[in-house]
């Protein structure tokens, strides 16, 4: 009988040597193959592909244009070949081409901004000089990444220029950028479509943002207004009254209060200018006011007192640390762990139902709100809730639950009849995040559609582009999954091992008894 | 080999080991899935599979610890060694049985991501890459576990030894952070690191080199196990 040798030496030295050789070969082979694949990129990779075409969401909107023989030209300020290789412009070109292919009345044009010539060698200096001023006389910047939309000719030409002046890559207006300036989503179909719609419209409304109270003019919101057919401008109500061309005044996240003169003094300050506009603006039909208030801002007694005249008050209390507003949290319908981001339903009043119906024609889903206070409404003064939290929501103040009834109004609209038959309207949302960039591009929520429908039904704007979907580059984002559903799924998944354990116990018991 | 495979597979479920492994594996997978995706609002599969890789480093030794050491302890080893079946078939049968139990749990836990389909655009290629990577890494862990079980008599020693060897393989890549950046040894450690190879798959790349790595390392440990029993049979 052979003696047991060394660990691998049952049959002598040869087995050990063979084993050592095998290990050495495997190690060397792996290092070699690793080197080769690293050097020559020998990988199989399935890149994620996105569709940058058009979905047909604008078919109904553009049907009229085609029938009336209108023409729209989308002009790019670089050569087509260069644009096709441009990191951010290539997708815009792809979408523009899809529009050109789908609609006969849209054509693309490529001009060289340096030589000021088009593809056919024609000089376009005069046109470019014209485009450097917008239709209201404000300056336009023209760069190689500018996109010009035009319709009509000569004096009747309607045009709009999109120029990204805040990113280094260009075409940023077609994308949503995250906090680090990295493209998070692409919304080319909507931006191109809404600009085509813009130049097809004869009339363009103006939305004026107020200033001097720490307001933030949210670029995303401004772009949304542009997509809905508005020009955006700024107004200082201390110095001037609201211009006649104002279709809307926007008070966006003020941190200091507005001024109001004593009644009967005859002095016209900010609130008086607003009142005059609301009573007589929009060509005598009555003005429109959009107010977004940060729930964490200090009390604004004059502005909020003015809103209370329309039956809309923001709930809050004077506490130990000064005035704080109620904050709504909803642990069941929330999509965040802190329960402060939750989905809200549409109000059941006349306007809420209309908005809901408009949105549902194109998309299912609800509006996502984050960090929002609650509104107390006086229906007798014409106030109507447009967005309502679920019944599982609670109102907190200073960390304490102050109300658990749920079903809170988190956005409201109020109309009032003015002298002469005008009807003024005020929309209030006690949050800064209704028009947050991430939410507007999210395909699972209807924030954008809600805003378009609000503008259309309450503010008399032309319809925005409903039903387009943004291309979200970060495909890892989960939308619409509430905490409640996450808990249900977790419990269901845990039922699987429980079921296996139960089966095991049953089988074991039966075996013992057999 | 088929008979050994069937016997081993049955033994996992006539005793408690198979059920216990499945219950613990799937329960832990459910909790990790919940926290890495459902409650994080993310469908990032990489986080889930990275945690499952680390958990498998501890769970799989518990599955393989009885493979050979139990035979020695219960004195049934002689039956195996004198059975008219090759050592290779015996080792392969035991390996396949353990692997089937693990792969079943791995595939089932991967199906959890189907819950996210209504809420996000699942990157199927990345999901399959990660799942495949975990199955390949599991294969390596099981073969390590079989080898360590073959050279020990005690199940607990087998489990601890296996965990130690696995952690050594996982830790190879971490040593790189202590080495100078241009040092050639970093390259060698990267090439031999289970974790570095795993990360290529998790990024959505089907890396043939890593596939060869996992298969060859598994083959080496299976070969070592065969050599151990070959020595015992003839001694």
XYZ file of C-alpha atoms in Angstrom:
749
model
C 0.000 0.000 0.000
C 1.334 3.332 -0.952
C 2.111 5.738 1.812
C 0.247 9.028 1.828
C 2.735 11.531 0.560
C 2.613 15.310 0.792
C -0.669 17.079 0.569
C -0.905 16.758 -3.189
C 1.561 13.914 -3.491
C -0.698 10.857 -3.411
C 0.966 9.576 -6.548
C 4.277 11.124 -6.036
C 5.715 14.340 -7.119
C 3.911 14.406 -10.496
C 0.454 15.137 -9.029
C 1.768 18.056 -6.975
C 3.677 19.398 -9.918
C 0.668 19.052 -12.182
C -1.518 20.873 -9.706
C 1.011 23.673 -9.275
C 1.328 23.943 -13.035
C -2.414 24.151 -13.501
C -2.700 26.915 -10.918
C 0.179 28.839 -12.494
C -1.314 28.493 -15.965
C -4.736 29.653 -14.784
C -3.271 32.688 -13.027
C -1.103 33.612 -16.000
C -3.932 33.044 -18.467
C -6.279 35.249 -16.504
C -3.744 38.051 -16.255
C -3.073 37.761 -19.992
C -6.735 37.778 -20.990
C -7.430 40.655 -18.582
C -4.618 42.613 -20.232
C -5.883 41.920 -23.723
C -9.474 42.868 -22.979
C -8.344 46.049 -21.222
C -6.080 47.032 -24.105
C -8.405 46.184 -26.964
C -11.782 46.800 -25.316
C -12.958 43.256 -25.936
C -16.320 43.575 -24.268
C -19.844 42.921 -25.347
C -21.964 45.846 -24.335
C -25.570 46.673 -24.894
C -25.868 50.412 -24.763
C -29.173 51.799 -23.630
C -30.943 53.320 -26.592
C -33.507 56.088 -26.387
C -36.084 57.249 -28.859
C -35.524 60.884 -29.825
C -38.322 60.936 -32.340
C -41.826 62.361 -31.994
C -44.790 60.565 -30.532
C -47.610 62.217 -32.438
C -48.806 64.144 -29.377
C -48.912 67.287 -31.537
C -50.977 65.809 -34.373
C -54.211 67.417 -33.227
C -52.527 70.715 -32.400
C -50.864 70.973 -35.798
C -53.712 69.636 -37.923
C -55.055 73.147 -38.392
C -51.659 74.548 -39.465
C -51.266 71.992 -42.182
C -54.754 72.648 -43.495
C -54.296 76.428 -43.588
C -51.113 76.131 -45.624
C -48.854 77.624 -42.985
C -45.121 77.034 -43.008
C -42.694 76.909 -40.107
C -38.937 76.912 -40.520
C -36.633 75.583 -37.836
C -33.236 77.139 -38.427
C -30.074 75.774 -36.884
C -27.018 78.006 -36.735
C -24.491 75.316 -37.610
C -23.999 72.929 -40.505
C -26.038 69.750 -40.423
C -22.960 67.524 -40.348
C -21.519 69.424 -37.413
C -24.841 69.318 -35.611
C -25.102 65.562 -36.105
C -21.780 65.178 -34.303
C -22.574 67.678 -31.562
C -22.888 66.036 -28.132
C -26.127 67.731 -27.124
C -27.287 69.046 -30.496
C -27.405 65.670 -32.226
C -30.542 64.609 -30.342
C -32.203 67.950 -31.067
C -31.456 67.429 -34.753
C -32.911 63.924 -34.619
C -36.128 65.215 -33.084
C -36.321 68.144 -35.506
C -35.926 65.764 -38.429
C -38.690 63.601 -37.027
C -40.956 66.658 -36.935
C -40.013 67.563 -40.519
C -40.806 64.051 -41.638
C -44.134 63.915 -39.833
C -45.496 67.359 -40.743
C -45.271 68.787 -44.246
C -45.489 72.361 -43.013
C -42.243 72.113 -41.023
C -38.896 72.428 -42.759
C -35.360 72.531 -41.450
C -32.682 74.982 -42.430
C -28.978 75.137 -41.595
C -27.019 78.349 -41.716
C -23.409 79.113 -41.007
C -23.312 81.831 -38.392
C -19.730 82.755 -39.209
C -20.158 83.170 -42.959
C -23.806 84.225 -42.570
C -24.801 81.943 -45.420
C -27.350 79.188 -45.746
C -26.778 75.745 -47.307
C -27.436 77.084 -50.787
C -24.821 79.797 -50.413
C -27.354 82.608 -49.991
C -26.373 85.426 -47.693
C -28.723 85.677 -44.704
C -27.229 88.705 -42.943
C -30.470 90.682 -42.955
C -32.443 87.845 -41.459
C -29.859 87.260 -38.753
C -29.854 90.938 -37.838
C -33.609 90.810 -37.539
C -33.445 87.763 -35.274
C -31.057 89.522 -32.930
C -34.020 91.470 -31.580
C -37.179 89.710 -30.474
C -40.683 90.793 -31.384
C -40.887 92.928 -28.255
C -37.648 94.737 -29.018
C -35.470 92.858 -26.519
C -32.026 91.622 -27.514
C -31.545 88.018 -28.609
C -28.159 86.365 -28.440
C -27.246 84.310 -31.470
C -24.683 81.551 -31.112
C -23.921 78.455 -33.117
C -26.180 76.495 -30.784
C -29.120 78.874 -31.227
C -32.308 77.543 -32.797
C -34.616 79.932 -34.638
C -38.290 79.211 -35.241
C -40.070 81.324 -37.805
C -43.336 81.456 -39.631
C -44.641 83.961 -42.155
C -42.661 86.513 -44.087
C -41.591 90.126 -43.959
C -43.468 92.292 -41.486
C -45.823 89.455 -40.632
C -43.018 87.072 -39.746
C -43.440 85.526 -36.367
C -40.192 84.234 -34.908
C -38.633 83.055 -31.707
C -34.987 82.304 -30.885
C -33.835 79.754 -28.354
C -30.300 80.396 -27.192
C -28.786 78.675 -24.226
C -26.626 81.228 -22.434
C -25.889 79.289 -19.272
C -24.289 76.006 -20.200
C -21.003 75.280 -21.953
C -22.347 72.473 -24.114
C -25.231 74.418 -25.641
C -28.852 73.409 -26.313
C -29.501 73.336 -22.557
C -33.064 74.556 -23.087
C -33.864 71.159 -24.557
C -32.566 69.366 -21.489
C -33.109 69.354 -17.774
C -29.862 69.688 -15.878
C -29.244 68.384 -12.391
C -27.549 70.334 -9.593
C -24.122 69.503 -11.085
C -25.095 70.758 -14.526
C -25.295 67.253 -15.978
C -28.135 66.492 -18.390
C -30.740 64.517 -16.528
C -33.523 64.450 -19.096
C -34.185 65.451 -22.704
C -37.450 67.155 -23.645
C -36.774 68.011 -27.262
C -40.135 66.890 -28.571
C -41.958 69.236 -26.235
C -39.626 72.212 -26.639
C -39.506 71.995 -30.439
C -43.248 71.366 -30.658
C -44.153 74.220 -28.333
C -41.913 76.651 -30.212
C -43.516 75.617 -33.501
C -46.895 76.229 -31.866
C -45.613 79.559 -30.550
C -44.705 80.926 -33.994
C -47.982 79.643 -35.441
C -49.902 81.795 -32.967
C -50.553 85.363 -34.010
C -50.963 86.619 -30.467
C -48.413 86.214 -27.701
C -49.200 86.825 -24.113
C -46.762 88.231 -21.581
C -46.201 86.935 -18.078
C -44.617 89.461 -15.725
C -42.596 88.268 -12.760
C -42.540 90.694 -9.834
C -39.217 91.666 -8.259
C -37.864 93.431 -5.153
C -39.142 90.920 -2.597
C -36.423 88.290 -2.934
C -38.394 86.488 -5.630
C -36.734 83.679 -7.539
C -37.392 83.574 -11.239
C -37.255 79.862 -11.832
C -35.805 79.151 -15.275
C -37.811 75.964 -15.507
C -41.036 77.819 -14.817
C -40.078 80.537 -17.295
C -39.464 77.874 -19.954
C -42.780 76.284 -19.120
C -44.498 79.629 -19.649
C -42.679 80.009 -22.970
C -43.877 76.556 -23.996
C -47.422 77.657 -23.144
C -47.048 80.616 -25.490
C -45.959 83.372 -23.106
C -43.214 85.910 -23.254
C -41.583 86.367 -19.850
C -40.660 89.765 -18.454
C -40.040 91.425 -15.107
C -41.925 94.204 -13.381
C -41.210 96.414 -10.389
C -44.616 97.191 -8.923
C -43.173 99.911 -6.713
C -42.220 101.946 -9.728
C -44.727 101.055 -12.384
C -48.195 99.741 -12.935
C -48.778 96.458 -14.711
C -48.502 96.972 -18.507
C -51.542 96.479 -20.692
C -50.055 93.511 -22.488
C -49.800 91.500 -19.242
C -51.725 88.252 -19.454
C -50.416 87.117 -16.099
C -48.479 88.456 -13.121
C -46.345 85.929 -11.287
C -45.256 86.316 -7.668
C -42.642 83.614 -7.302
C -41.419 82.780 -3.798
C -41.208 86.218 -2.176
C -39.402 86.421 1.148
C -40.352 89.990 2.045
C -43.805 91.475 2.064
C -45.491 93.708 -0.456
C -46.497 97.287 0.163
C -50.042 98.515 0.578
C -51.201 102.047 1.053
C -53.734 103.070 3.611
C -57.270 102.885 2.275
C -58.467 106.199 1.067
C -54.966 107.702 0.882
C -55.033 107.778 -2.901
C -51.511 106.389 -3.044
C -50.938 103.522 -5.446
C -48.290 101.103 -4.294
C -47.736 97.458 -5.085
C -50.985 95.914 -3.938
C -52.936 98.779 -5.481
C -51.185 98.225 -8.794
C -52.056 94.565 -8.565
C -55.668 95.344 -7.757
C -55.930 97.707 -10.707
C -54.461 95.104 -13.042
C -56.713 92.344 -11.764
C -59.790 94.526 -12.104
C -59.024 95.894 -15.568
C -56.185 93.886 -17.097
C -56.254 91.542 -20.089
C -58.073 94.079 -22.224
C -60.741 94.628 -19.594
C -61.508 90.965 -19.186
C -59.785 90.788 -15.814
C -56.194 90.018 -14.839
C -54.628 86.781 -13.656
C -52.247 86.335 -10.750
C -50.067 83.263 -10.070
C -48.617 83.104 -6.567
C -46.141 80.544 -5.256
C -45.121 80.978 -1.618
C -42.359 79.111 0.160
C -43.944 77.399 3.174
C -40.766 78.098 5.141
C -40.822 81.842 4.427
C -41.806 84.302 7.141
C -45.359 85.520 7.310
C -46.240 88.011 4.607
C -49.249 89.681 6.211
C -49.975 92.229 3.488
C -49.693 89.832 0.550
C -51.486 87.041 2.383
C -54.153 89.488 3.537
C -54.667 90.405 -0.122
C -54.990 86.727 -1.057
C -57.488 86.263 1.788
C -59.761 88.737 -0.002
C -60.006 86.059 -2.674
C -60.835 83.444 -0.039
C -57.407 81.792 0.048
C -55.364 81.681 3.255
C -52.220 79.742 4.063
C -52.529 77.916 7.335
C -49.992 78.631 10.064
C -49.545 79.744 13.640
C -47.525 82.132 15.743
C -45.500 79.813 17.905
C -42.539 79.779 20.213
C -40.148 80.403 17.336
C -42.273 82.935 15.493
C -44.647 82.334 12.677
C -44.487 78.920 11.010
C -46.726 77.495 8.367
C -48.259 74.062 8.523
C -46.423 71.482 6.442
C -48.290 68.561 4.935
C -46.853 65.084 5.282
C -48.385 61.896 3.982
C -46.668 58.687 4.989
C -48.893 56.471 2.835
C -49.033 58.402 -0.413
C -45.536 59.765 -0.018
C -42.726 58.782 -2.326
C -40.018 59.906 0.042
C -38.920 58.614 3.427
C -39.569 61.947 5.104
C -43.182 61.773 3.843
C -42.986 65.331 2.552
C -43.153 64.444 -1.149
C -46.544 63.029 -1.946
C -48.980 62.681 -4.786
C -52.040 64.904 -4.752
C -55.340 64.401 -6.506
C -57.343 66.949 -8.455
C -60.043 69.035 -6.831
C -63.625 68.046 -7.406
C -64.907 71.538 -8.226
C -65.736 72.727 -11.727
C -62.249 73.897 -12.655
C -60.559 70.973 -10.930
C -62.710 68.536 -12.868
C -61.936 70.300 -16.167
C -58.216 70.235 -15.474
C -58.367 66.592 -14.469
C -60.284 65.708 -17.608
C -57.796 67.550 -19.856
C -54.854 65.825 -18.253
C -56.371 62.362 -18.350
C -56.897 62.582 -22.105
C -53.141 62.321 -22.425
C -51.725 60.791 -19.288
C -52.734 58.938 -16.185
C -51.095 59.927 -12.978
C -51.235 62.557 -10.299
C -49.353 65.684 -9.401
C -46.350 65.289 -7.143
C -45.858 67.955 -4.519
C -43.038 68.401 -2.103
C -42.725 70.600 0.965
C -46.126 72.176 0.745
C -48.369 73.913 3.216
C -52.150 73.741 3.316
C -54.704 76.315 2.277
C -57.899 77.319 3.990
C -60.507 78.264 1.456
C -63.642 80.368 1.618
C -65.884 79.029 -1.118
C -68.231 81.957 -0.677
C -65.477 84.198 -2.026
C -65.042 81.946 -5.054
C -62.074 79.876 -3.881
C -61.794 76.320 -5.210
C -59.234 73.644 -4.416
C -57.415 72.464 -7.533
C -55.066 70.009 -5.852
C -55.973 68.035 -2.767
C -53.865 65.766 -0.586
C -55.114 62.292 0.216
C -57.063 61.574 3.361
C -54.008 59.955 4.925
C -52.128 63.276 4.971
C -51.567 65.161 8.205
C -50.701 68.782 8.876
C -47.636 69.359 11.024
C -46.308 72.538 12.564
C -42.976 72.717 14.303
C -42.776 68.947 14.093
C -46.094 68.402 15.895
C -49.197 67.052 14.180
C -51.795 69.799 14.347
C -54.455 68.200 12.209
C -55.026 64.703 10.886
C -58.251 65.163 8.942
C -56.430 64.833 5.604
C -57.799 65.946 2.249
C -56.109 69.341 2.443
C -56.214 71.908 -0.323
C -52.628 72.325 -1.486
C -53.300 74.518 -4.522
C -56.305 76.725 -5.136
C -57.828 79.145 -7.583
C -60.297 81.908 -6.941
C -62.248 84.148 -9.297
C -63.962 87.375 -8.481
C -66.300 89.539 -10.474
C -65.015 93.045 -10.875
C -66.750 96.225 -11.886
C -67.639 96.372 -15.553
C -68.081 92.645 -15.869
C -64.391 91.727 -15.697
C -63.460 88.551 -13.857
C -60.117 88.431 -12.072
C -58.440 85.191 -11.074
C -55.787 84.253 -8.520
C -53.951 80.927 -8.270
C -52.035 80.132 -5.084
C -49.734 77.222 -4.310
C -47.935 77.215 -0.927
C -44.852 75.452 -2.282
C -41.845 76.288 -4.388
C -41.602 72.863 -5.959
C -44.772 72.420 -8.031
C -42.787 73.441 -11.104
C -39.526 71.853 -10.030
C -37.503 70.789 -13.077
C -37.329 67.123 -12.094
C -41.085 66.927 -11.619
C -41.910 68.639 -14.888
C -39.938 66.085 -16.887
C -41.031 63.069 -14.854
C -43.137 60.821 -17.041
C -44.947 59.244 -14.114
C -46.396 62.487 -12.753
C -48.662 65.046 -14.353
C -47.195 68.274 -12.976
C -46.511 69.652 -16.451
C -49.913 68.654 -17.799
C -51.562 70.221 -14.737
C -49.754 73.500 -15.370
C -50.674 73.544 -19.056
C -54.278 72.832 -18.254
C -54.280 75.523 -15.546
C -52.927 78.055 -18.034
C -55.462 76.972 -20.636
C -58.579 76.797 -18.471
C -57.955 79.508 -15.887
C -55.478 81.860 -17.510
C -56.744 81.793 -21.094
C -53.449 80.680 -22.591
C -53.091 78.585 -25.705
C -52.717 74.877 -25.095
C -49.286 73.615 -24.220
C -47.976 70.407 -25.705
C -49.692 67.673 -23.760
C -48.710 64.041 -23.780
C -45.045 64.201 -24.773
C -42.620 62.076 -22.843
C -39.194 63.182 -21.790
C -36.211 60.930 -22.250
C -34.870 60.388 -18.760
C -31.183 59.497 -18.958
C -31.069 58.207 -15.443
C -33.217 55.172 -16.037
C -32.772 54.245 -12.401
C -35.422 56.682 -11.201
C -38.573 55.088 -9.854
C -41.732 57.163 -10.146
C -45.122 56.861 -8.546
C -44.124 54.215 -6.038
C -45.613 55.402 -2.764
C -44.462 54.323 0.684
C -47.651 52.353 1.078
C -46.974 50.294 -2.042
C -43.330 49.842 -1.070
C -44.428 48.387 2.273
C -46.965 46.108 0.585
C -44.350 44.823 -1.850
C -41.848 44.237 0.937
C -44.394 42.233 2.915
C -45.273 40.202 -0.202
C -41.617 39.442 -0.845
C -41.142 38.356 2.765
C -44.112 36.013 2.365
C -42.025 33.911 -0.019
C -39.470 32.746 2.560
C -42.275 32.413 5.097
C -44.110 30.139 2.669
C -40.973 28.070 2.112
C -40.442 27.795 5.872
C -44.056 26.680 6.314
C -43.676 24.032 3.622
C -40.469 22.847 5.284
C -42.141 22.530 8.662
C -45.132 20.664 7.199
C -42.910 18.233 5.293
C -40.701 17.637 8.315
C -43.658 17.004 10.604
C -45.262 14.639 8.134
C -42.026 12.752 7.699
C -41.681 12.331 11.424
C -45.216 11.116 11.774
C -44.917 8.692 8.846
C -22.630 11.612 -11.268
C -26.391 11.915 -11.706
C -27.006 9.623 -8.765
C -24.670 11.639 -6.533
C -26.266 14.869 -7.744
C -29.783 13.627 -7.006
C -28.764 12.240 -3.640
C -27.095 15.475 -2.606
C -29.946 17.611 -3.839
C -32.444 15.447 -1.979
C -30.335 15.609 1.164
C -30.590 19.379 1.195
C -34.359 19.094 1.422
C -34.716 16.000 3.569
C -32.707 17.758 6.185
C -33.162 21.412 7.077
C -30.149 22.882 5.317
C -31.757 23.586 1.949
C -34.868 25.118 3.435
C -32.918 27.185 5.921
C -30.627 28.476 3.185
C -33.537 29.399 0.911
C -35.515 31.066 3.681
C -32.590 33.134 4.935
C -31.306 33.998 1.461
C -34.692 35.096 0.129
C -35.595 36.985 3.301
C -32.308 38.891 3.277
C -32.705 39.518 -0.457
C -36.204 40.908 0.152
C -34.955 43.287 2.832
C -31.975 44.444 0.754
C -34.234 44.869 -2.271
C -36.705 46.906 -0.246
C -34.081 49.276 1.104
C -31.967 49.584 -2.041
C -34.874 50.094 -4.446
C -38.408 50.362 -3.075
C -37.672 52.806 -0.276
C -34.855 54.544 -2.148
C -36.977 55.302 -5.226
C -34.262 53.752 -7.340
C -34.081 50.825 -9.709
C -30.307 50.708 -9.469
C -29.640 46.965 -9.587
C -25.950 47.279 -8.764
C -26.517 48.205 -5.128
C -28.731 45.173 -4.586
C -26.330 42.744 -6.222
C -23.287 44.147 -4.459
C -24.953 43.550 -1.111
C -26.065 40.085 -2.227
C -22.483 39.318 -3.260
C -21.273 40.174 0.236
C -24.119 38.229 1.825
C -23.394 35.224 -0.391
C -19.815 35.247 0.908
C -21.289 34.335 4.302
C -24.341 32.328 3.267
C -22.788 29.983 0.734
C -20.184 28.543 3.120
C -23.119 27.514 5.298
C -24.516 25.619 2.320
C -21.256 23.871 1.450
C -19.842 23.230 4.908
C -21.474 19.830 5.223
C -20.628 18.621 1.724
C -17.569 16.578 2.618
C -16.947 17.176 6.288
C -20.318 15.611 7.128
C -19.321 12.491 5.221
C -16.163 12.211 7.310
C -17.957 12.855 10.549
C -20.702 10.356 9.859
C -18.143 7.821 8.565
C -19.896 7.517 5.222
C -16.801 8.733 3.463
C -15.574 5.199 2.934
C -18.743 4.373 1.043
C -18.105 7.252 -1.277
C -14.458 6.419 -1.798
C -15.172 2.808 -2.588
C -18.209 3.475 -4.741
C -17.889 2.651 -8.459
C -17.903 6.286 -9.409
C -14.992 8.491 -10.340
C -13.807 11.137 -7.914
C -14.485 13.747 -10.572
C -18.105 12.618 -10.928
C -18.497 12.620 -7.158
C -17.148 16.124 -6.767
C -19.122 17.349 -9.773
C -22.322 15.845 -8.398
C -21.883 17.560 -5.044
C -20.958 20.830 -6.729
C -23.990 20.767 -9.002
C -26.351 20.022 -6.144
C -25.091 22.983 -4.118
C -25.089 25.179 -7.181
C -28.671 24.326 -8.120
C -29.896 25.319 -4.645
C -27.955 28.594 -4.792
C -28.916 29.358 -8.403
C -32.577 28.769 -7.620
C -32.429 31.297 -4.818
C -30.408 33.711 -6.956
C -32.789 33.588 -9.902
C -35.843 33.933 -7.652
C -34.376 36.976 -5.922
C -33.586 38.529 -9.327
C -37.267 38.258 -10.216
C -37.995 40.790 -7.465
C -37.079 43.507 -9.984
C -40.168 42.655 -12.007
C -42.129 44.560 -9.348
C -40.538 47.776 -10.593
C -41.687 47.448 -14.202
C -44.779 49.676 -13.750
C -42.664 52.368 -12.120
C -39.476 52.675 -14.094
C -37.653 51.745 -17.251
C -35.723 48.672 -16.202
C -32.323 48.312 -17.756
C -32.674 44.662 -18.653
C -29.125 44.296 -19.944
C -27.662 45.582 -16.698
C -30.056 43.413 -14.655
C -29.063 40.270 -16.552
C -25.380 41.230 -16.278
C -25.617 41.633 -12.528
C -27.604 38.429 -12.077
C -25.137 36.519 -14.219
C -22.233 37.997 -12.275
C -23.756 36.885 -8.981
C -24.309 33.356 -10.316
C -20.706 33.192 -11.512
C -19.341 34.508 -8.228
C -21.564 32.052 -6.387
C -20.047 29.278 -8.455
C -16.577 30.303 -7.284
C -17.689 30.551 -3.647
C -19.254 27.076 -3.782
C -16.143 25.472 -5.238
C -14.042 27.145 -2.536
C -16.511 25.856 0.027
C -16.307 22.316 -1.335
C -12.526 22.360 -1.238
C -12.336 23.644 2.328
C -15.018 21.166 3.368
C -12.931 18.401 1.813
C -9.849 19.246 3.864
C -11.601 19.666 7.211
C -13.514 17.291 9.413
C -15.552 19.841 11.225
C -18.442 21.713 9.626
C -17.816 24.877 11.584
C -14.146 24.854 10.572
C -15.246 24.332 6.987
C -17.579 27.318 7.119
C -15.057 29.628 8.768
C -12.254 28.492 6.497
C -14.393 29.071 3.430
C -15.377 32.545 4.561
C -11.713 33.357 5.178
C -10.648 32.237 1.705
C -13.542 34.079 0.076
C -12.743 37.264 1.960
C -9.125 36.925 0.870
C -10.225 36.774 -2.774
C -12.588 39.696 -2.268
C -9.965 41.667 -0.427
C -7.285 41.335 -3.093
C -8.719 44.314 -4.928
C -8.766 46.402 -1.736
C -5.010 45.980 -1.322
C -4.623 48.144 -4.418
C -5.613 51.213 -2.462
C -2.463 50.712 -0.353
C -0.123 50.350 -3.292
C 1.474 53.118 -5.351
C -0.623 53.919 -8.382
C 1.935 52.838 -10.985
C 2.965 49.671 -9.244
C 2.570 46.615 -11.523
C 1.242 44.491 -8.689
C -1.966 46.550 -8.687
C -2.637 45.284 -12.145
C -2.103 41.682 -11.075
C -4.375 42.084 -8.060
C -7.063 43.674 -10.224
C -6.844 40.742 -12.598
C -7.253 38.272 -9.735
C -9.833 40.178 -7.694
C -13.335 38.728 -7.626
C -14.773 42.138 -6.811
C -13.070 43.984 -9.681
C -14.310 41.359 -12.103
C -17.787 41.620 -10.646
C -17.915 45.362 -11.224
C -17.429 44.966 -14.971
C -20.600 42.909 -15.223
C -22.530 45.276 -12.992
C -21.833 48.131 -15.380
C -23.654 46.228 -18.106
C -20.606 44.840 -19.895
C -20.486 41.184 -20.793
C -16.836 40.585 -20.072
C -15.507 37.373 -21.591
C -12.301 37.701 -19.578
C -14.243 37.743 -16.318
C -16.335 34.792 -17.459
C -13.127 32.831 -18.148
C -11.769 33.982 -14.778
C -14.736 32.719 -12.797
C -14.895 29.426 -14.668
C -11.154 28.837 -14.398
C -10.978 29.662 -10.679
C -13.940 27.354 -10.066
C -12.235 24.669 -12.110
C -9.031 25.063 -10.076
C -10.844 24.583 -6.769
C -12.811 21.647 -8.114
C -9.543 20.163 -9.293
C -7.984 20.683 -5.854
C -10.976 18.966 -4.276
C -10.578 16.076 -6.691
C -6.896 15.826 -5.802
C -7.687 15.733 -2.073
C -10.089 12.845 -2.529
C -7.864 11.151 -5.028
C -5.171 11.093 -2.355
C -7.618 9.705 0.197
C -8.877 7.009 -2.106
C -5.405 5.658 -2.709
C -3.980 6.140 0.730
